[in-house]
Amino acid sequence: MQKQRYSIYVSLHSEMVNELDGLEKENLSGIESARRGIEVVKLAIERLRQQVIKNGFADEESEISFFKEMKPQFMSRLIYFRKLYDLEVNRPIPADKLNSVKYFKREIRRIKKHVKKNADLHYYYKSGQTFLDKVYFIRKLDDLMYADGTYMIVDSQFQTLHDSTIAEFIANELYCEFLYGQLALVDASQKPVGLVQRQGNKGLRWTGSKTALTELIYALFSAGVINDGNAEVKDIAADLSQLFNIDIGNFYRTFQEIRLRKKDRFSFMNQLIDRLEDRMNYWDENPKQ
């Protein structure tokens, strides 16, 4: 029975991620993308809450697992999109590069300050410790009055002392990566980009998705096969975008979405392998063609 309950939670998470992937393909503005993301995640969290209230937990171990591992995967997305929304609403205009850099660095300092403030819990979570799990991740109404968090909604049936804090740790990792990506984009816009300066090849066009191209970019970057592994990911992205005549957009954010996939994280890479293997098999069977 408990496995069946957990499978429901996993299914809800997959549905949420698929909806968010769909939003990414719509090429929305930063504000609209964050706003729509908030709507999708809030609905998913409410459905998750209803399942918890309806089904409960078989034992304390199941309850701890849910609030320590499963719920933060939902709540972290809500926190992340809220942070993105606030960031986009208040960010300087793109042409104001100096203040943009200051703005992004200020946000990064806020994240570091939050980690420092919650250093003990952050270490507990990142190191995989468990000895305080019954204190942190079992629902107890009296504990909630001491819980403190910007994004926390007090709900004794669906909340523990620190599941929201864990969710914010996860969200901050995504948010910090996004901020560093924004800083890199500002830096790239201030100087010539690309590994080789040239005119775009008008004969080649990328006709796949931007997500697929992002997978390829990070695969090349991770393999270290360009410039002996010294090429930066933004330069690889700039060159491939120019080569294939495509505006790839914010590939840092796209990669964050790829990372958060629960299934088939490397769908395009797997597709390339399958197609190449099919091609070789065909040539093996038809050597004269």
JSON list of N, CA and C in Angstrom, two decimals, residues 139-198:
[
{"chain": "A", "resi": 139, "resn": "ARG", "atom": "N", "xyz": [5.40, 15.46, 11.57]},
{"chain": "A", "resi": 139, "resn": "ARG", "atom": "CA", "xyz": [4.46, 16.57, 11.81]},
{"chain": "A", "resi": 139, "resn": "ARG", "atom": "C", "xyz": [4.15, 16.70, 13.30]},
{"chain": "A", "resi": 140, "resn": "LYS", "atom": "N", "xyz": [4.40, 17.89, 13.84]},
{"chain": "A", "resi": 140, "resn": "LYS", "atom": "CA", "xyz": [4.09, 18.21, 15.23]},
{"chain": "A", "resi": 140, "resn": "LYS", "atom": "C", "xyz": [3.62, 19.65, 15.28]},
{"chain": "A", "resi": 141, "resn": "LEU", "atom": "N", "xyz": [2.41, 19.86, 15.63]},
{"chain": "A", "resi": 141, "resn": "LEU", "atom": "CA", "xyz": [1.81, 21.18, 15.59]},
{"chain": "A", "resi": 141, "resn": "LEU", "atom": "C", "xyz": [2.58, 22.19, 16.43]},
{"chain": "A", "resi": 142, "resn": "ASP", "atom": "N", "xyz": [3.04, 21.79, 17.60]},
{"chain": "A", "resi": 142, "resn": "ASP", "atom": "CA", "xyz": [3.71, 22.74, 18.51]},
{"chain": "A", "resi": 142, "resn": "ASP", "atom": "C", "xyz": [5.01, 23.27, 17.92]},
{"chain": "A", "resi": 143, "resn": "ASP", "atom": "N", "xyz": [5.67, 22.49, 17.05]},
{"chain": "A", "resi": 143, "resn": "ASP", "atom": "CA", "xyz": [6.96, 22.92, 16.50]},
{"chain": "A", "resi": 143, "resn": "ASP", "atom": "C", "xyz": [6.83, 24.05, 15.49]},
{"chain": "A", "resi": 144, "resn": "LEU", "atom": "N", "xyz": [5.68, 24.14, 14.82]},
{"chain": "A", "resi": 144, "resn": "LEU", "atom": "CA", "xyz": [5.55, 25.07, 13.71]},
{"chain": "A", "resi": 144, "resn": "LEU", "atom": "C", "xyz": [5.63, 26.53, 14.14]},
{"chain": "A", "resi": 145, "resn": "MET", "atom": "N", "xyz": [5.30, 26.82, 15.39]},
{"chain": "A", "resi": 145, "resn": "MET", "atom": "CA", "xyz": [5.35, 28.20, 15.83]},
{"chain": "A", "resi": 145, "resn": "MET", "atom": "C", "xyz": [6.79, 28.71, 15.86]},
{"chain": "A", "resi": 146, "resn": "TYR", "atom": "N", "xyz": [7.75, 27.77, 15.87]},
{"chain": "A", "resi": 146, "resn": "TYR", "atom": "CA", "xyz": [9.15, 28.19, 15.90]},
{"chain": "A", "resi": 146, "resn": "TYR", "atom": "C", "xyz": [9.78, 28.20, 14.51]},
{"chain": "A", "resi": 147, "resn": "ALA", "atom": "N", "xyz": [9.07, 27.66, 13.54]},
{"chain": "A", "resi": 147, "resn": "ALA", "atom": "CA", "xyz": [9.61, 27.59, 12.19]},
{"chain": "A", "resi": 147, "resn": "ALA", "atom": "C", "xyz": [9.57, 28.96, 11.55]},
{"chain": "A", "resi": 148, "resn": "ASP", "atom": "N", "xyz": [10.62, 29.26, 10.80]},
{"chain": "A", "resi": 148, "resn": "ASP", "atom": "CA", "xyz": [10.72, 30.58, 10.18]},
{"chain": "A", "resi": 148, "resn": "ASP", "atom": "C", "xyz": [11.17, 30.42, 8.74]},
{"chain": "A", "resi": 149, "resn": "GLY", "atom": "N", "xyz": [10.40, 30.98, 7.81]},
{"chain": "A", "resi": 149, "resn": "GLY", "atom": "CA", "xyz": [10.78, 30.88, 6.40]},
{"chain": "A", "resi": 149, "resn": "GLY", "atom": "C", "xyz": [9.88, 31.76, 5.56]},
{"chain": "A", "resi": 150, "resn": "THR", "atom": "N", "xyz": [10.47, 32.48, 4.65]},
{"chain": "A", "resi": 150, "resn": "THR", "atom": "CA", "xyz": [9.71, 33.43, 3.83]},
{"chain": "A", "resi": 150, "resn": "THR", "atom": "C", "xyz": [8.60, 32.75, 3.06]},
{"chain": "A", "resi": 151, "resn": "TYR", "atom": "N", "xyz": [8.85, 31.53, 2.58]},
{"chain": "A", "resi": 151, "resn": "TYR", "atom": "CA", "xyz": [7.90, 30.88, 1.69]},
{"chain": "A", "resi": 151, "resn": "TYR", "atom": "C", "xyz": [7.05, 29.83, 2.40]},
{"chain": "A", "resi": 152, "resn": "MET", "atom": "N", "xyz": [7.13, 29.77, 3.72]},
{"chain": "A", "resi": 152, "resn": "MET", "atom": "CA", "xyz": [6.43, 28.73, 4.44]},
{"chain": "A", "resi": 152, "resn": "MET", "atom": "C", "xyz": [4.99, 29.12, 4.74]},
{"chain": "A", "resi": 153, "resn": "ILE", "atom": "N", "xyz": [4.10, 28.19, 4.47]},
{"chain": "A", "resi": 153, "resn": "ILE", "atom": "CA", "xyz": [2.69, 28.35, 4.82]},
{"chain": "A", "resi": 153, "resn": "ILE", "atom": "C", "xyz": [2.40, 27.35, 5.94]},
{"chain": "A", "resi": 154, "resn": "VAL", "atom": "N", "xyz": [2.01, 27.83, 7.11]},
{"chain": "A", "resi": 154, "resn": "VAL", "atom": "CA", "xyz": [1.81, 26.95, 8.25]},
{"chain": "A", "resi": 154, "resn": "VAL", "atom": "C", "xyz": [0.58, 26.07, 8.00]},
{"chain": "A", "resi": 155, "resn": "ASP", "atom": "N", "xyz": [0.79, 24.78, 7.99]},
{"chain": "A", "resi": 155, "resn": "ASP", "atom": "CA", "xyz": [-0.27, 23.81, 7.75]},
{"chain": "A", "resi": 155, "resn": "ASP", "atom": "C", "xyz": [0.12, 22.55, 8.51]},
{"chain": "A", "resi": 156, "resn": "SER", "atom": "N", "xyz": [-0.49, 22.33, 9.65]},
{"chain": "A", "resi": 156, "resn": "SER", "atom": "CA", "xyz": [-0.08, 21.25, 10.53]},
{"chain": "A", "resi": 156, "resn": "SER", "atom": "C", "xyz": [-0.29, 19.87, 9.92]},
{"chain": "A", "resi": 157, "resn": "GLN", "atom": "N", "xyz": [-1.18, 19.76, 8.93]},
{"chain": "A", "resi": 157, "resn": "GLN", "atom": "CA", "xyz": [-1.42, 18.46, 8.30]},
{"chain": "A", "resi": 157, "resn": "GLN", "atom": "C", "xyz": [-0.43, 18.17, 7.17]},
{"chain": "A", "resi": 158, "resn": "PHE", "atom": "N", "xyz": [0.26, 19.21, 6.71]},
{"chain": "A", "resi": 158, "resn": "PHE", "atom": "CA", "xyz": [1.08, 19.04, 5.52]},
{"chain": "A", "resi": 158, "resn": "PHE", "atom": "C", "xyz": [2.44, 19.71, 5.68]},
{"chain": "A", "resi": 159, "resn": "GLN", "atom": "N", "xyz": [2.90, 19.83, 6.90]},
{"chain": "A", "resi": 159, "resn": "GLN", "atom": "CA", "xyz": [4.15, 20.53, 7.11]},
{"chain": "A", "resi": 159, "resn": "GLN", "atom": "C", "xyz": [4.86, 20.07, 8.36]},
{"chain": "A", "resi": 160, "resn": "THR", "atom": "N", "xyz": [6.18, 20.04, 8.28]},
{"chain": "A", "resi": 160, "resn": "THR", "atom": "CA", "xyz": [7.00, 19.71, 9.44]},
{"chain": "A", "resi": 160, "resn": "THR", "atom": "C", "xyz": [7.89, 20.91, 9.74]},
{"chain": "A", "resi": 161, "resn": "LEU", "atom": "N", "xyz": [8.73, 20.74, 10.72]},
{"chain": "A", "resi": 161, "resn": "LEU", "atom": "CA", "xyz": [9.55, 21.85, 11.17]},
{"chain": "A", "resi": 161, "resn": "LEU", "atom": "C", "xyz": [10.48, 22.37, 10.07]},
{"chain": "A", "resi": 162, "resn": "HIS", "atom": "N", "xyz": [11.04, 21.47, 9.25]},
{"chain": "A", "resi": 162, "resn": "HIS", "atom": "CA", "xyz": [12.08, 21.93, 8.33]},
{"chain": "A", "resi": 162, "resn": "HIS", "atom": "C", "xyz": [11.95, 21.43, 6.89]},
{"chain": "A", "resi": 163, "resn": "ASP", "atom": "N", "xyz": [10.82, 20.89, 6.47]},
{"chain": "A", "resi": 163, "resn": "ASP", "atom": "CA", "xyz": [10.73, 20.48, 5.07]},
{"chain": "A", "resi": 163, "resn": "ASP", "atom": "C", "xyz": [10.81, 21.69, 4.14]},
{"chain": "A", "resi": 164, "resn": "SER", "atom": "N", "xyz": [10.26, 22.84, 4.57]},
{"chain": "A", "resi": 164, "resn": "SER", "atom": "CA", "xyz": [10.33, 24.04, 3.75]},
{"chain": "A", "resi": 164, "resn": "SER", "atom": "C", "xyz": [11.76, 24.59, 3.67]},
{"chain": "A", "resi": 165, "resn": "THR", "atom": "N", "xyz": [12.51, 24.41, 4.73]},
{"chain": "A", "resi": 165, "resn": "THR", "atom": "CA", "xyz": [13.90, 24.87, 4.72]},
{"chain": "A", "resi": 165, "resn": "THR", "atom": "C", "xyz": [14.72, 24.04, 3.74]},
{"chain": "A", "resi": 166, "resn": "ILE", "atom": "N", "xyz": [14.48, 22.73, 3.73]},
{"chain": "A", "resi": 166, "resn": "ILE", "atom": "CA", "xyz": [15.17, 21.86, 2.78]},
{"chain": "A", "resi": 166, "resn": "ILE", "atom": "C", "xyz": [14.80, 22.26, 1.36]},
{"chain": "A", "resi": 167, "resn": "ALA", "atom": "N", "xyz": [13.52, 22.56, 1.15]},
{"chain": "A", "resi": 167, "resn": "ALA", "atom": "CA", "xyz": [13.07, 22.98, -0.17]},
{"chain": "A", "resi": 167, "resn": "ALA", "atom": "C", "xyz": [13.78, 24.26, -0.60]},
{"chain": "A", "resi": 168, "resn": "GLU", "atom": "N", "xyz": [13.99, 25.17, 0.34]},
{"chain": "A", "resi": 168, "resn": "GLU", "atom": "CA", "xyz": [14.67, 26.41, -0.01]},
{"chain": "A", "resi": 168, "resn": "GLU", "atom": "C", "xyz": [16.14, 26.18, -0.32]},
{"chain": "A", "resi": 169, "resn": "PHE", "atom": "N", "xyz": [16.77, 25.22, 0.34]},
{"chain": "A", "resi": 169, "resn": "PHE", "atom": "CA", "xyz": [18.15, 24.87, -0.02]},
{"chain": "A", "resi": 169, "resn": "PHE", "atom": "C", "xyz": [18.22, 24.43, -1.48]},
{"chain": "A", "resi": 170, "resn": "ILE", "atom": "N", "xyz": [17.29, 23.56, -1.88]},
{"chain": "A", "resi": 170, "resn": "ILE", "atom": "CA", "xyz": [17.27, 23.05, -3.25]},
{"chain": "A", "resi": 170, "resn": "ILE", "atom": "C", "xyz": [17.00, 24.19, -4.23]},
{"chain": "A", "resi": 171, "resn": "ALA", "atom": "N", "xyz": [16.01, 25.03, -3.89]},
{"chain": "A", "resi": 171, "resn": "ALA", "atom": "CA", "xyz": [15.66, 26.15, -4.76]},
{"chain": "A", "resi": 171, "resn": "ALA", "atom": "C", "xyz": [16.83, 27.11, -4.90]},
{"chain": "A", "resi": 172, "resn": "ASN", "atom": "N", "xyz": [17.54, 27.35, -3.81]},
{"chain": "A", "resi": 172, "resn": "ASN", "atom": "CA", "xyz": [18.66, 28.29, -3.86]},
{"chain": "A", "resi": 172, "resn": "ASN", "atom": "C", "xyz": [19.80, 27.79, -4.75]},
{"chain": "A", "resi": 173, "resn": "GLU", "atom": "N", "xyz": [19.99, 26.48, -4.78]},
{"chain": "A", "resi": 173, "resn": "GLU", "atom": "CA", "xyz": [21.01, 25.93, -5.68]},
{"chain": "A", "resi": 173, "resn": "GLU", "atom": "C", "xyz": [20.65, 26.22, -7.13]},
{"chain": "A", "resi": 174, "resn": "LEU", "atom": "N", "xyz": [19.38, 26.01, -7.48]},
{"chain": "A", "resi": 174, "resn": "LEU", "atom": "CA", "xyz": [18.92, 26.31, -8.84]},
{"chain": "A", "resi": 174, "resn": "LEU", "atom": "C", "xyz": [19.00, 27.80, -9.14]},
{"chain": "A", "resi": 175, "resn": "TYR", "atom": "N", "xyz": [18.57, 28.58, -8.17]},
{"chain": "A", "resi": 175, "resn": "TYR", "atom": "CA", "xyz": [18.54, 30.03, -8.34]},
{"chain": "A", "resi": 175, "resn": "TYR", "atom": "C", "xyz": [19.95, 30.59, -8.48]},
{"chain": "A", "resi": 176, "resn": "CYS", "atom": "N", "xyz": [20.87, 30.08, -7.69]},
{"chain": "A", "resi": 176, "resn": "CYS", "atom": "CA", "xyz": [22.25, 30.56, -7.75]},
{"chain": "A", "resi": 176, "resn": "CYS", "atom": "C", "xyz": [22.88, 30.21, -9.10]},
{"chain": "A", "resi": 177, "resn": "GLU", "atom": "N", "xyz": [22.59, 29.02, -9.59]},
{"chain": "A", "resi": 177, "resn": "GLU", "atom": "CA", "xyz": [23.10, 28.63, -10.91]},
{"chain": "A", "resi": 177, "resn": "GLU", "atom": "C", "xyz": [22.53, 29.55, -11.99]},
{"chain": "A", "resi": 178, "resn": "PHE", "atom": "N", "xyz": [21.26, 29.89, -11.86]},
{"chain": "A", "resi": 178, "resn": "PHE", "atom": "CA", "xyz": [20.63, 30.81, -12.81]},
{"chain": "A", "resi": 178, "resn": "PHE", "atom": "C", "xyz": [21.31, 32.18, -12.76]},
{"chain": "A", "resi": 179, "resn": "LEU", "atom": "N", "xyz": [21.59, 32.66, -11.56]},
{"chain": "A", "resi": 179, "resn": "LEU", "atom": "CA", "xyz": [22.22, 33.97, -11.40]},
{"chain": "A", "resi": 179, "resn": "LEU", "atom": "C", "xyz": [23.62, 34.00, -12.01]},
{"chain": "A", "resi": 180, "resn": "TYR", "atom": "N", "xyz": [24.39, 32.95, -11.77]},
{"chain": "A", "resi": 180, "resn": "TYR", "atom": "CA", "xyz": [25.72, 32.89, -12.38]},
{"chain": "A", "resi": 180, "resn": "TYR", "atom": "C", "xyz": [25.60, 32.84, -13.90]},
{"chain": "A", "resi": 181, "resn": "GLY", "atom": "N", "xyz": [24.56, 32.18, -14.38]},
{"chain": "A", "resi": 181, "resn": "GLY", "atom": "CA", "xyz": [24.32, 32.16, -15.82]},
{"chain": "A", "resi": 181, "resn": "GLY", "atom": "C", "xyz": [24.02, 33.55, -16.35]},
{"chain": "A", "resi": 182, "resn": "GLN", "atom": "N", "xyz": [23.23, 34.33, -15.60]},
{"chain": "A", "resi": 182, "resn": "GLN", "atom": "CA", "xyz": [22.92, 35.70, -16.01]},
{"chain": "A", "resi": 182, "resn": "GLN", "atom": "C", "xyz": [24.17, 36.56, -16.02]},
{"chain": "A", "resi": 183, "resn": "LEU", "atom": "N", "xyz": [25.02, 36.37, -15.03]},
{"chain": "A", "resi": 183, "resn": "LEU", "atom": "CA", "xyz": [26.28, 37.11, -15.01]},
{"chain": "A", "resi": 183, "resn": "LEU", "atom": "C", "xyz": [27.14, 36.78, -16.22]},
{"chain": "A", "resi": 184, "resn": "ALA", "atom": "N", "xyz": [27.16, 35.50, -16.59]},
{"chain": "A", "resi": 184, "resn": "ALA", "atom": "CA", "xyz": [27.94, 35.09, -17.76]},
{"chain": "A", "resi": 184, "resn": "ALA", "atom": "C", "xyz": [27.37, 35.70, -19.03]},
{"chain": "A", "resi": 185, "resn": "LEU", "atom": "N", "xyz": [26.05, 35.81, -19.12]},
{"chain": "A", "resi": 185, "resn": "LEU", "atom": "CA", "xyz": [25.43, 36.40, -20.30]},
{"chain": "A", "resi": 185, "resn": "LEU", "atom": "C", "xyz": [25.78, 37.89, -20.41]},
{"chain": "A", "resi": 186, "resn": "VAL", "atom": "N", "xyz": [25.77, 38.57, -19.27]},
{"chain": "A", "resi": 186, "resn": "VAL", "atom": "CA", "xyz": [26.14, 39.99, -19.28]},
{"chain": "A", "resi": 186, "resn": "VAL", "atom": "C", "xyz": [27.60, 40.13, -19.71]},
{"chain": "A", "resi": 187, "resn": "ASP", "atom": "N", "xyz": [28.45, 39.26, -19.17]},
{"chain": "A", "resi": 187, "resn": "ASP", "atom": "CA", "xyz": [29.87, 39.30, -19.53]},
{"chain": "A", "resi": 187, "resn": "ASP", "atom": "C", "xyz": [30.07, 39.02, -21.02]},
{"chain": "A", "resi": 188, "resn": "ALA", "atom": "N", "xyz": [29.30, 38.06, -21.54]},
{"chain": "A", "resi": 188, "resn": "ALA", "atom": "CA", "xyz": [29.43, 37.70, -22.95]},
{"chain": "A", "resi": 188, "resn": "ALA", "atom": "C", "xyz": [28.97, 38.83, -23.86]},
{"chain": "A", "resi": 189, "resn": "SER", "atom": "N", "xyz": [27.98, 39.60, -23.39]},
{"chain": "A", "resi": 189, "resn": "SER", "atom": "CA", "xyz": [27.45, 40.69, -24.22]},
{"chain": "A", "resi": 189, "resn": "SER", "atom": "C", "xyz": [28.38, 41.90, -24.25]},
{"chain": "A", "resi": 190, "resn": "GLN", "atom": "N", "xyz": [29.36, 41.91, -23.35]},
{"chain": "A", "resi": 190, "resn": "GLN", "atom": "CA", "xyz": [30.29, 43.04, -23.28]},
{"chain": "A", "resi": 190, "resn": "GLN", "atom": "C", "xyz": [31.54, 42.83, -24.11]},
{"chain": "A", "resi": 191, "resn": "LYS", "atom": "N", "xyz": [31.68, 41.65, -24.71]},
{"chain": "A", "resi": 191, "resn": "LYS", "atom": "CA", "xyz": [32.87, 41.39, -25.51]},
{"chain": "A", "resi": 191, "resn": "LYS", "atom": "C", "xyz": [32.51, 40.41, -26.62]},
{"chain": "A", "resi": 192, "resn": "PRO", "atom": "N", "xyz": [33.34, 40.31, -27.63]},
{"chain": "A", "resi": 192, "resn": "PRO", "atom": "CA", "xyz": [33.06, 39.35, -28.70]},
{"chain": "A", "resi": 192, "resn": "PRO", "atom": "C", "xyz": [32.93, 37.94, -28.13]},
{"chain": "A", "resi": 193, "resn": "VAL", "atom": "N", "xyz": [31.92, 37.22, -28.58]},
{"chain": "A", "resi": 193, "resn": "VAL", "atom": "CA", "xyz": [31.71, 35.87, -28.05]},
{"chain": "A", "resi": 193, "resn": "VAL", "atom": "C", "xyz": [32.07, 34.84, -29.10]},
{"chain": "A", "resi": 194, "resn": "GLY", "atom": "N", "xyz": [32.20, 33.62, -28.64]},
{"chain": "A", "resi": 194, "resn": "GLY", "atom": "CA", "xyz": [32.47, 32.53, -29.56]},
{"chain": "A", "resi": 194, "resn": "GLY", "atom": "C", "xyz": [33.95, 32.16, -29.56]},
{"chain": "A", "resi": 195, "resn": "LEU", "atom": "N", "xyz": [34.24, 30.94, -29.89]},
{"chain": "A", "resi": 195, "resn": "LEU", "atom": "CA", "xyz": [35.61, 30.48, -29.93]},
{"chain": "A", "resi": 195, "resn": "LEU", "atom": "C", "xyz": [36.32, 30.96, -31.19]},
{"chain": "A", "resi": 196, "resn": "VAL", "atom": "N", "xyz": [35.55, 31.12, -32.26]},
{"chain": "A", "resi": 196, "resn": "VAL", "atom": "CA", "xyz": [36.10, 31.61, -33.53]},
{"chain": "A", "resi": 196, "resn": "VAL", "atom": "C", "xyz": [35.15, 32.68, -34.05]},
{"chain": "A", "resi": 197, "resn": "GLN", "atom": "N", "xyz": [35.66, 33.85, -34.36]},
{"chain": "A", "resi": 197, "resn": "GLN", "atom": "CA", "xyz": [34.81, 34.92, -34.89]},
{"chain": "A", "resi": 197, "resn": "GLN", "atom": "C", "xyz": [34.62, 34.71, -36.39]},
{"chain": "A", "resi": 198, "resn": "ARG", "atom": "N", "xyz": [33.35, 34.63, -36.82]},
{"chain": "A", "resi": 198, "resn": "ARG", "atom": "CA", "xyz": [33.06, 34.39, -38.22]},
{"chain": "A", "resi": 198, "resn": "ARG", "atom": "C", "xyz": [31.61, 34.76, -38.49]}
]
